[in-house]
PDB file of C-alpha atoms in Angstrom:
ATOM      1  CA  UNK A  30     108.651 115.978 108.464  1.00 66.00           C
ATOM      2  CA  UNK A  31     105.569 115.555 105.776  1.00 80.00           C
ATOM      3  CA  UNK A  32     102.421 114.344 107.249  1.00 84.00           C
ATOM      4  CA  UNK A  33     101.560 110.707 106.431  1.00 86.00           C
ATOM      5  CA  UNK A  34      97.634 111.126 104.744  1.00 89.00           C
ATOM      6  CA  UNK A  35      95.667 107.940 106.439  1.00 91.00           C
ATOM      7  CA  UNK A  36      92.511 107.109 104.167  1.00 92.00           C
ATOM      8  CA  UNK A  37      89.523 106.955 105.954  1.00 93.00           C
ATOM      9  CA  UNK A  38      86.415 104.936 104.054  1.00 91.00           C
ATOM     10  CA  UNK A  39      83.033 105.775 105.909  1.00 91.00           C
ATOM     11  CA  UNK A  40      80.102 103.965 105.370  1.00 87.00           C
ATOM     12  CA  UNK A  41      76.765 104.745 107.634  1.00 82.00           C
ATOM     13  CA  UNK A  42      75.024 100.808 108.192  1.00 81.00           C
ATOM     14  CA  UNK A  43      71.420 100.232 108.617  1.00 79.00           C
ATOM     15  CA  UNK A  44      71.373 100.386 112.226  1.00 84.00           C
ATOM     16  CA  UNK A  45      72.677 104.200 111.435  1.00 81.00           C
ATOM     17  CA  UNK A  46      75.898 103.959 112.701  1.00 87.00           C
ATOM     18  CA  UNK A  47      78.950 105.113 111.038  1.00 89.00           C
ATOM     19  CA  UNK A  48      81.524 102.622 110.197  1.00 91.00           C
ATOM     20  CA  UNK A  49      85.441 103.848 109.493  1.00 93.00           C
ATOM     21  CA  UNK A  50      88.308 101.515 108.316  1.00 92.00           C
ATOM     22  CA  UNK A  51      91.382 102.308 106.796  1.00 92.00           C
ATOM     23  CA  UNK A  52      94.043  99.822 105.680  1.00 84.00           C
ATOM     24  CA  UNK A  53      96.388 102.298 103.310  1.00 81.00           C
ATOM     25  CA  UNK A  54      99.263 101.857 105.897  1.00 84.00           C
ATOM     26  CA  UNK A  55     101.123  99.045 108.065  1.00 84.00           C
ATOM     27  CA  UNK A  56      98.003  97.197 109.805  1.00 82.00           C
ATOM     28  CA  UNK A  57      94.414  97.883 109.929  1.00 87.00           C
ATOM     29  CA  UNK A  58      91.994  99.976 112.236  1.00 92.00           C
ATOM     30  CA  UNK A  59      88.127  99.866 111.986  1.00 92.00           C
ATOM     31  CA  UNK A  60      85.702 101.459 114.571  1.00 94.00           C
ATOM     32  CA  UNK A  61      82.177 102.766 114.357  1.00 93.00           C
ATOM     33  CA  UNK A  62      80.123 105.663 115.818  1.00 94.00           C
ATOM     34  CA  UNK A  63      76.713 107.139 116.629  1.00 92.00           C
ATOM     35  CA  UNK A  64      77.251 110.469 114.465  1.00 88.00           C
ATOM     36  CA  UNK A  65      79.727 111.500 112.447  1.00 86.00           C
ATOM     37  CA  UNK A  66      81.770 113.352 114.924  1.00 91.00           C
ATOM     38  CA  UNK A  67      81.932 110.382 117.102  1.00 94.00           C
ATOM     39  CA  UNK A  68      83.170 108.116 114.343  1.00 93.00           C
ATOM     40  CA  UNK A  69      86.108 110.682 113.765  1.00 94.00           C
ATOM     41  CA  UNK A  70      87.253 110.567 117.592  1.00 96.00           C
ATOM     42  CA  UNK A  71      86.562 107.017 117.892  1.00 96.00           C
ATOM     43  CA  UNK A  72      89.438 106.659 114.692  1.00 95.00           C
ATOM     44  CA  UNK A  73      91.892 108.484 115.807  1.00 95.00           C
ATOM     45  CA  UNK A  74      91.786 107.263 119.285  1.00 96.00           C
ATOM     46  CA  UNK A  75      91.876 103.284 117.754  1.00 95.00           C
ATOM     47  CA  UNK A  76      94.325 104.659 115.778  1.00 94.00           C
ATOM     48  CA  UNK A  77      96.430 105.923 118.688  1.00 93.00           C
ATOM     49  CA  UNK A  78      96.295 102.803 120.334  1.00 94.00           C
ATOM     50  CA  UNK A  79      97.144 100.831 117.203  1.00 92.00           C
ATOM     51  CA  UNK A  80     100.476 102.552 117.103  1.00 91.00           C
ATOM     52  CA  UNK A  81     100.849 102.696 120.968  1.00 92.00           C
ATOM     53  CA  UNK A  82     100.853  98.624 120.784  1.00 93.00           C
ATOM     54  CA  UNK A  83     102.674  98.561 117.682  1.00 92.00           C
ATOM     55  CA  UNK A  84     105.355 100.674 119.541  1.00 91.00           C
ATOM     56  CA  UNK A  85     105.190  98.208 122.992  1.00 94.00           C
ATOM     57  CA  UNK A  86     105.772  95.340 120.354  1.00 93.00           C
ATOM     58  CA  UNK A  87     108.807  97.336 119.202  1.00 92.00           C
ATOM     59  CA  UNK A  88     107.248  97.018 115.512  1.00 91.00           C
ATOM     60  CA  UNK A  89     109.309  98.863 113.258  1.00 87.00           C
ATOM     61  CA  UNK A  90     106.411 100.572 110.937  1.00 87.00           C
ATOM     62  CA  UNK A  91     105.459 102.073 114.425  1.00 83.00           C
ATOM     63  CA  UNK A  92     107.736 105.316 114.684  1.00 83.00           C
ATOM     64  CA  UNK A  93     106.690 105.707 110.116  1.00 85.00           C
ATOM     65  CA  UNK A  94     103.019 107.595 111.894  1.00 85.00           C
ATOM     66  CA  UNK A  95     104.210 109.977 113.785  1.00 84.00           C
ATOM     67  CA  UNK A  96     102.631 112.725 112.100  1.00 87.00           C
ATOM     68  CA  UNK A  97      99.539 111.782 110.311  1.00 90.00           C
ATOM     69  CA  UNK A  98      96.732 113.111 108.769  1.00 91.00           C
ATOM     70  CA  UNK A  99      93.634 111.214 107.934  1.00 92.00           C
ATOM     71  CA  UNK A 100      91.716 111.590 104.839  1.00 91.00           C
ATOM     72  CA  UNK A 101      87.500 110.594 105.612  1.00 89.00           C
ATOM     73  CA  UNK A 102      85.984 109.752 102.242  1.00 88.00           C
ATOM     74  CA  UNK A 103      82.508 108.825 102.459  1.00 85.00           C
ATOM     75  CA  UNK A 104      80.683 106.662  99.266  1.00 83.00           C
ATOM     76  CA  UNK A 105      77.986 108.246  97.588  1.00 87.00           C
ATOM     77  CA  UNK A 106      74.945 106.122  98.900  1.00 85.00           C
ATOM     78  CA  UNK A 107      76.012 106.987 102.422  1.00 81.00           C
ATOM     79  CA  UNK A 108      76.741 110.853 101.962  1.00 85.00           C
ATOM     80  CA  UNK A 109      73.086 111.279 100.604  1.00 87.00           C
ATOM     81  CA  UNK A 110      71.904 109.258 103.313  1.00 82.00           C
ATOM     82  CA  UNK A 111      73.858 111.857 105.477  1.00 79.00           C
ATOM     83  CA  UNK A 112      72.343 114.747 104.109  1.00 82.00           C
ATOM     84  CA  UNK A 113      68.900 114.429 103.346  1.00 83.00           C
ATOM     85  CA  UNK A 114      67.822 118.159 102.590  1.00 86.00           C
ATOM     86  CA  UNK A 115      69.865 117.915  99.410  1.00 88.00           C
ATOM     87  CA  UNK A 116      67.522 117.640  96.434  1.00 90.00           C
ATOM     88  CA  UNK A 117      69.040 115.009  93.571  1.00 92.00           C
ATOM     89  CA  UNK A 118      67.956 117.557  90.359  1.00 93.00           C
ATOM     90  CA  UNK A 119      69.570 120.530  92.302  1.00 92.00           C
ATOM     91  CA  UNK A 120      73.089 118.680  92.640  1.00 94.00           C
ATOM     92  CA  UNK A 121      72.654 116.476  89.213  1.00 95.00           C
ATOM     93  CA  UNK A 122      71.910 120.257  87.555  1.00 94.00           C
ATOM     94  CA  UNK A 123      75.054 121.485  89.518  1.00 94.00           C
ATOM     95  CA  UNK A 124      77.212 118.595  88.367  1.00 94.00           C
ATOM     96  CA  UNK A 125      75.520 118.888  84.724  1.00 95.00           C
ATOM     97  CA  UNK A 126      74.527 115.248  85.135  1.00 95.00           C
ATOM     98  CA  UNK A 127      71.874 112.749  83.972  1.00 95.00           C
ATOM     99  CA  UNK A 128      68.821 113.207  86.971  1.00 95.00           C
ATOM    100  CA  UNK A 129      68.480 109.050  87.392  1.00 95.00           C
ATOM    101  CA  UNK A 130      71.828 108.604  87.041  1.00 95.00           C
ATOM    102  CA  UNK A 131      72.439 110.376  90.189  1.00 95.00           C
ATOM    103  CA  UNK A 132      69.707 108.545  91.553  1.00 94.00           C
ATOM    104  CA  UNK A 133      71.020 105.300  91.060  1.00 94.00           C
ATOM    105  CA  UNK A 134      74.188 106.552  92.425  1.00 93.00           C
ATOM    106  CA  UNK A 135      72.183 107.986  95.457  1.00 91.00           C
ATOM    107  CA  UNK A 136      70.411 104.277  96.171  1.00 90.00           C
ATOM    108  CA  UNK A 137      73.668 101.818  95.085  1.00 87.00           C
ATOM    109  CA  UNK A 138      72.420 101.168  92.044  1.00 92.00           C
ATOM    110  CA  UNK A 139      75.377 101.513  90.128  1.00 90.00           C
ATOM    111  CA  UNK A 140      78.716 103.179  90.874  1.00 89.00           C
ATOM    112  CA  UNK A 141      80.331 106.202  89.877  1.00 90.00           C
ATOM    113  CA  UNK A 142      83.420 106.715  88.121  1.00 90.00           C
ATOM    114  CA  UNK A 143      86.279 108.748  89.655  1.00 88.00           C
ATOM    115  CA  UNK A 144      85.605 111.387  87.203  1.00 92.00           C
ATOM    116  CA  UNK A 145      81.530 111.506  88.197  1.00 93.00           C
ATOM    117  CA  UNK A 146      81.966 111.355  92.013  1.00 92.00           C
ATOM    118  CA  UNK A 147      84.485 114.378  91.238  1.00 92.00           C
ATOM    119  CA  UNK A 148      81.845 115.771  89.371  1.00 94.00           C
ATOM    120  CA  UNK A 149      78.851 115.289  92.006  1.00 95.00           C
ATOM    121  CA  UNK A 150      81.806 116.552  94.728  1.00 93.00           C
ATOM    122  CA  UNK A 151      82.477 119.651  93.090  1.00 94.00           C
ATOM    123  CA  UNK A 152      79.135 120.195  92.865  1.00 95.00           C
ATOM    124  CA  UNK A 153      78.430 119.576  96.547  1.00 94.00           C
ATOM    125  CA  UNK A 154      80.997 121.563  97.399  1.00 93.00           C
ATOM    126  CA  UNK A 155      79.246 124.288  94.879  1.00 93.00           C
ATOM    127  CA  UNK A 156      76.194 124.552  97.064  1.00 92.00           C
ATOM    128  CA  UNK A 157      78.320 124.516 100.532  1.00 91.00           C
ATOM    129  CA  UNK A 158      80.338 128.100  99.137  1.00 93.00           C
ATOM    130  CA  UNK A 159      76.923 129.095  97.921  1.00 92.00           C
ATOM    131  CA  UNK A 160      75.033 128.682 101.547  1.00 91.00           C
ATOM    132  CA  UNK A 161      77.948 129.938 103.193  1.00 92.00           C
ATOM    133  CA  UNK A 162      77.973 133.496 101.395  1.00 94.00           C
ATOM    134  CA  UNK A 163      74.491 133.671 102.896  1.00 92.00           C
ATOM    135  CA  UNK A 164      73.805 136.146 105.346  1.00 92.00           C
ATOM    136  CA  UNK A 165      70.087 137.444 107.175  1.00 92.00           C
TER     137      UNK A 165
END
């Protein structure tokens, strides 16, 4: 059987918690967490027991999530929040991108397009292959 992809949106709130929701199937599950990590666990546990009461209430969608997979996408304003160390001009170079552009991406200023945040992700993801082939 295929996996059913859940999509996760993250957000981090002031108070530096993480926030999760995802509505892209039958009902909706939202839960938070200190870090990261504990925002993932904290999902898929609410998720769990989503479906466990949607079974006990013999809903029908119930037995559809079997085998799921979840997707955590993370807006651009929180994901630099997230990751400090990375420098704006470095990724905005990387992603051959207008400098304050990025910026006002970075501080919610405006809102990327699907093709920019691809851009910025590849990017991102540039730099992660690149510190990865490092070795002391």
């Amino acid at each position: 059987m295929k996996k059913q992809r859940i999509e996760v949106s993250i957000e981090k709130s002031k108070d530096n918690n993480y926030w999760g929701t995802s509505q892209n199937f039958d009902g909706i599950v939202t839960t938070f967490g200190d870090s990261l990590e504990e925002l993932i666990s904290n999902f898929e546990k609410a998720f769990a027991d989503h479906m466990e009461l949607a079974n006990d209430l013999g809903e029908s969608y119930a037995n559809k999530y079997n085998n799921v997979e979840f997707d955590y996408k993370m807006n651009l304003t929180s994901f630099f929040e997230l990751v400090p160390e990375l420098k704006i001009s470095s990724i905005a170079k990387k992603a051959n991108m207008n400098e304050s552009l990025l910026r006002q991406y970075k501080n919610g200023l405006t809102t990327a397009s699907p093709e920019q945040t691809k851009k910025i992700q590849e990017a991102v993801h540039e730099l992660g292959r690149e510190l990865l082939s490092v070795q002391f």
